[in-house]
Coordinates of C-alpha atoms in Angstrom, one line a residue:
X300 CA 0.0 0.0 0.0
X301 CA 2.9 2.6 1.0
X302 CA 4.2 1.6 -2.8
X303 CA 0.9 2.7 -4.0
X304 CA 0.6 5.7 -2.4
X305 CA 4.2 7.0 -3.7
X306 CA 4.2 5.7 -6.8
X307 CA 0.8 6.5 -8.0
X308 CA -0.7 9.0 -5.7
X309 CA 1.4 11.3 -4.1
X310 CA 2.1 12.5 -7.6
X311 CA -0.8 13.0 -8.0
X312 CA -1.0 15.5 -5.1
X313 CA 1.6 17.1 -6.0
X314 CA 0.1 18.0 -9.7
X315 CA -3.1 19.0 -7.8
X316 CA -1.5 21.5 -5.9
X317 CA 0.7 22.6 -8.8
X318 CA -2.4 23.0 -10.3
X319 CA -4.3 25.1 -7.7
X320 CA -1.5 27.4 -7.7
X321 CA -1.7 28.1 -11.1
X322 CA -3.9 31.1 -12.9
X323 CA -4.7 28.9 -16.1
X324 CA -8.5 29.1 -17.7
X325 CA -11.3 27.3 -15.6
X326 CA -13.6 27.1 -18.1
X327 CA -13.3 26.4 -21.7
X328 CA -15.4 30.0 -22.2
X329 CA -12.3 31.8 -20.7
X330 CA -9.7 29.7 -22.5
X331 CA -7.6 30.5 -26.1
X332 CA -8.2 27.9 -28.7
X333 CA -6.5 29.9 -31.3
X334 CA -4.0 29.0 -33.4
X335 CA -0.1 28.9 -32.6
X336 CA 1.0 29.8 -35.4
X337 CA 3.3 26.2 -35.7
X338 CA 1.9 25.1 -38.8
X339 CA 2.8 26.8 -41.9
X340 CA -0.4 27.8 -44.5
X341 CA -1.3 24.3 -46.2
X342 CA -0.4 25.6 -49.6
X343 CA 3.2 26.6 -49.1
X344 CA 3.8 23.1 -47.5
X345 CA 3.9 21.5 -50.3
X346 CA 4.6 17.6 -49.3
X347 CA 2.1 15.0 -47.4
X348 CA 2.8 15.7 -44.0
X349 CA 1.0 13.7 -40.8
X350 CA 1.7 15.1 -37.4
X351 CA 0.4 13.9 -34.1
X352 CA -0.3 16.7 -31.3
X353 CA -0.9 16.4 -27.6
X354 CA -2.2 19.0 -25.6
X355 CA -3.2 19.8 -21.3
X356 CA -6.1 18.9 -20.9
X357 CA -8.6 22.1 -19.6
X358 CA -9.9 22.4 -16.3
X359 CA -9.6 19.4 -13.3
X360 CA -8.5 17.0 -15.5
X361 CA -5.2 19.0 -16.7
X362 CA -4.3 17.3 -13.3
X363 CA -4.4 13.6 -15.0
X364 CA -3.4 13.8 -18.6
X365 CA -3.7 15.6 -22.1
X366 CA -5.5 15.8 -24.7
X367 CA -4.2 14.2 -28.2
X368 CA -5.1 15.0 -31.7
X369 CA -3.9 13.8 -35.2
X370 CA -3.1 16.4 -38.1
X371 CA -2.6 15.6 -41.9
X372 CA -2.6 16.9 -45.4
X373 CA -1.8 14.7 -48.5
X374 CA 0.8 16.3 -51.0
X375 CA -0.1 19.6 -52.7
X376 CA -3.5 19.9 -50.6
X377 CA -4.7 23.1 -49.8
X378 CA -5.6 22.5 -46.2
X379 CA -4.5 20.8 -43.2
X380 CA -7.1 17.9 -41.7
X381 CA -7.5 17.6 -37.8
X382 CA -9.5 14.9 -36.2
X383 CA -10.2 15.6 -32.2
X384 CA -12.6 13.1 -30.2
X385 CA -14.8 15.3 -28.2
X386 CA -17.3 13.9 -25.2
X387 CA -20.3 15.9 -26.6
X388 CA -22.3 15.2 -30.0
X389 CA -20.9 12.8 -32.1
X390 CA -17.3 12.4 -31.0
X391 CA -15.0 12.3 -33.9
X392 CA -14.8 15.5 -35.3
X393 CA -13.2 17.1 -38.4
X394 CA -11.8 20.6 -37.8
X395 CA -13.1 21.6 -35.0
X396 CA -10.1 23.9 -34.0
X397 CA -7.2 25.3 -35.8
X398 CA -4.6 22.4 -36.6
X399 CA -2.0 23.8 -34.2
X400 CA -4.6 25.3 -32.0
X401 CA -4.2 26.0 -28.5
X402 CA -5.9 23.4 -26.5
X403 CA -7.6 25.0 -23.3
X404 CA -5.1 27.6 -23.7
X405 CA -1.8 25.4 -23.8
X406 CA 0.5 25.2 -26.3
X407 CA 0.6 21.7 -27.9
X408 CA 3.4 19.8 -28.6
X409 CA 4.3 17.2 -31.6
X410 CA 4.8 13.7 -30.8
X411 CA 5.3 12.6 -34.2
X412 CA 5.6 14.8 -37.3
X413 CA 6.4 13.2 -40.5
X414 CA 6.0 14.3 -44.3
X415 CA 7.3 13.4 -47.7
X416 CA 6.7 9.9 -49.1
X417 CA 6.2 8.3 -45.6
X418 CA 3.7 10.6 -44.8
X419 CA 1.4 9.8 -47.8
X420 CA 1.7 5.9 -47.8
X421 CA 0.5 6.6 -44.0
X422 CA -2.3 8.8 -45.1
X423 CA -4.5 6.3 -46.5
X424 CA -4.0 3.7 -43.4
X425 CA -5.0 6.4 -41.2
X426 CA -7.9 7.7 -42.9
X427 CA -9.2 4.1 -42.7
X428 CA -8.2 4.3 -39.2
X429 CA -10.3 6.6 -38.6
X430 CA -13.1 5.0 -40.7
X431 CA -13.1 2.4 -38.7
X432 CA -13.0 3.8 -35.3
X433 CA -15.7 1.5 -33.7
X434 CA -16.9 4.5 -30.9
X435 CA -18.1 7.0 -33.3
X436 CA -21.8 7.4 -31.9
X437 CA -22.9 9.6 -29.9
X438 CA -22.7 8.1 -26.4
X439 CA -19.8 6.3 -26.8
X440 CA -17.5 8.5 -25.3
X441 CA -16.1 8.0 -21.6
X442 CA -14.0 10.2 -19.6
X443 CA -12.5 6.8 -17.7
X444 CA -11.0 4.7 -18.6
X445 CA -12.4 5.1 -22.2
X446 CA -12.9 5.3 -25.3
X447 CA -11.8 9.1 -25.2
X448 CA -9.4 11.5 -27.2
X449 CA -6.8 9.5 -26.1
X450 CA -8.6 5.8 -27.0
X451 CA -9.1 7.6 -30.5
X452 CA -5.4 8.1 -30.9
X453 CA -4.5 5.7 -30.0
X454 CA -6.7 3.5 -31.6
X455 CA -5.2 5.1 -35.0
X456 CA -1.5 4.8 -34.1
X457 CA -1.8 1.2 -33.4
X458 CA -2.8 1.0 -37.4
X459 CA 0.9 2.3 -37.7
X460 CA 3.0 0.9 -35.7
X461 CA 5.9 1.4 -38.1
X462 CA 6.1 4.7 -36.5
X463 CA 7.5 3.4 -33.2
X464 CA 5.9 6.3 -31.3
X465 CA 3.3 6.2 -28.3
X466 CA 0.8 8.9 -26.4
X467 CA 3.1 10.1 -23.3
X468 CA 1.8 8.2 -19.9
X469 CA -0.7 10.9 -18.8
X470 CA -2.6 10.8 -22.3
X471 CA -5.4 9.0 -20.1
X472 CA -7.5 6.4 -21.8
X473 CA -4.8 5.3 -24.4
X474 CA -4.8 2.0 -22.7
X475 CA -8.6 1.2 -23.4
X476 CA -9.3 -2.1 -24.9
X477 CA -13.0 -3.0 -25.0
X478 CA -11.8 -6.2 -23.9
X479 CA -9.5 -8.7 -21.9
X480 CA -5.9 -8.4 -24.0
X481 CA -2.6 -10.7 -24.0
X482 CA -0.3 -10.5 -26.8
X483 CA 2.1 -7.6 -28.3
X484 CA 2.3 -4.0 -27.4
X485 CA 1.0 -1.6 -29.9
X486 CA 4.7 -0.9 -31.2
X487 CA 5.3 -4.7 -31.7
X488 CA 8.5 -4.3 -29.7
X489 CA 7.0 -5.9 -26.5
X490 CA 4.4 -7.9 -24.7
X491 CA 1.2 -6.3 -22.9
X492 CA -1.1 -7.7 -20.9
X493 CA -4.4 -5.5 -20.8
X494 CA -7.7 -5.6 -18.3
X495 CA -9.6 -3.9 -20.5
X496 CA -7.6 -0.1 -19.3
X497 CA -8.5 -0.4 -15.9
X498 CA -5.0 -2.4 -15.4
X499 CA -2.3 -3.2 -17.5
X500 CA 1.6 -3.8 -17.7
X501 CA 4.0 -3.3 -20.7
X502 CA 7.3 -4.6 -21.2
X503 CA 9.1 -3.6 -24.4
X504 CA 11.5 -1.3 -26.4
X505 CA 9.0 1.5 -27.7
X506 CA 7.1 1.1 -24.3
X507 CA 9.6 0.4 -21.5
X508 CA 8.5 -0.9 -18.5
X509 CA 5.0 0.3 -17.6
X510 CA 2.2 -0.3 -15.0
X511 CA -1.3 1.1 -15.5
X512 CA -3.7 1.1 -12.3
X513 CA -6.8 2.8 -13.3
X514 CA -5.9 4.6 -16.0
X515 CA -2.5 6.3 -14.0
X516 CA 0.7 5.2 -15.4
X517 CA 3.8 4.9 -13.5
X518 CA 7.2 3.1 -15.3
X519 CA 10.8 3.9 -16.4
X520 CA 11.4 4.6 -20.3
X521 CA 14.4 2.3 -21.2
X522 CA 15.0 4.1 -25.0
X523 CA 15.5 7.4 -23.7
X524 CA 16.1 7.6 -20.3
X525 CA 13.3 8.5 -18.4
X526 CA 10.4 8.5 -15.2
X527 CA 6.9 7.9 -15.7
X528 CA 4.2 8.8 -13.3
X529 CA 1.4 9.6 -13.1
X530 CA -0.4 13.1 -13.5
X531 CA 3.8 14.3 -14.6
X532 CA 4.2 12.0 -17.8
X533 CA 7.4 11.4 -18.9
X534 CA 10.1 12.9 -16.9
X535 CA 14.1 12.5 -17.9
X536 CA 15.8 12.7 -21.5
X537 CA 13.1 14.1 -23.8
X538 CA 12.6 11.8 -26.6
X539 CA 13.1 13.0 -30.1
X540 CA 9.9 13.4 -32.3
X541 CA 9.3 10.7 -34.4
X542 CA 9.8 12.1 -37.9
X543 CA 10.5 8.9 -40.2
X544 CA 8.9 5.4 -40.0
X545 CA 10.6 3.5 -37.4
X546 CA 13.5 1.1 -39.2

């Protein structure tokens, strides 16, 4: 129980007051959803280009996790593509903020930007990702454990696991699996065992070691060098952002 407490909530505690002390946007009324200005104009970017973006989440549950969100734009297209999940209405939606929008006031940050040839044999995978995202309806979407913006994600990044890149440990709800799951981690470079996202545990390359109790993930990254817990995400050598498929 004292392991518990220090690995998965004291953390926790200490984001909430981290939190309380700070003067961000209560309410998504008061926060900026503008754009960041990160992304070039479509048109003068001329190659296909996929780039995955995760961003605080707004209000109490900045305390857990972020929010993710995938960006693309085949070759020569005039316009960039985003696809959020949303818990209101039907949840996937198509460009409902700027690509590199603020989310709840926060600046996002790329996880994985890649473009060129790589890009565009990915578009078509994702697309039909997305296509096939079973928890479309309206109703489907669950704060905890899932499916939520995070579930969506990473529902699409596990039709590419070439890219050898993963949602950071406080993108809550990226472990939801509608059902019991044994086999290999979304990356294929380890084994996962999966209660459906209320529990889990990872071992592999792209993964590291990693233990999920409800949703809060605590682990070490063995790639590049680093502390997971939960509420903090990934703390140590910042990874680089994945901008080729993985060899």
């Amino acid at each position: 129980m004292l392991a518990v407490f220090l690995v998965f909530v004291a953390p926790l505690i200490a984001r909430a007051a981290l939190y309380a002390a700070d003067d961000g946007p209560r309410s998504w009324r008061d926060a900026d959803w503008s754009s960041t200005g990160l992304l070039p104009t479509a048109s003068h970017d001329k190659p296909a280009r996929v780039i995955v973006f995760t961003g605080k989440a707004g209000a109490w549950k900045g305390i857990f996790a972020v929010h993710s969100w995938i960006v693309l734009k085949p070759a020569n297209a005039d316009a960039w593509t985003r696809y959020d999940v949303v818990g209101w209405g039907n949840p996937v939606r198509v460009n409902g903020w700027p690509a590199d929008g603020r989310w709840y006031g926060n600046t996002p940050v790329a996880i994985a930007d890649i473009s060129g040839p790589d890009a565009q044999t990915l578009i078509p995978r994702i697309e039909a990702a997305i296509e096939a995202y079973r928890f479309n309806r309206a109703g489907d979407y669950r704060v905890w454990p899932g499916p939520n913006s995070n579930s969506f994600t990473a529902a699409v990044l596990r039709a590419v696991p070439e890219l050898g890149v993963m949602l950071p440990p406080n993108a809550v709800g990226r472990d939801f699996r509608d059902r019991i799951y044994a086999g290999r981690t979304d990356s294929g470079t380890g084994v996962e065992f999966n209660l459906r996202g209320l529990a889990a545990f990872k071992l592999g390359w792209v993964e590291g070691v990693e233990v999920d109790l409800l949703g809060l993930v605590a682990g070490l990254d063995l790639r590049h060098p680093g502390i997971k817990l939960p509420g903090f995400g990934r703390i140590g050598i910042s990874p680089p952002i994945a901008t080729a498929l993985a060899k």
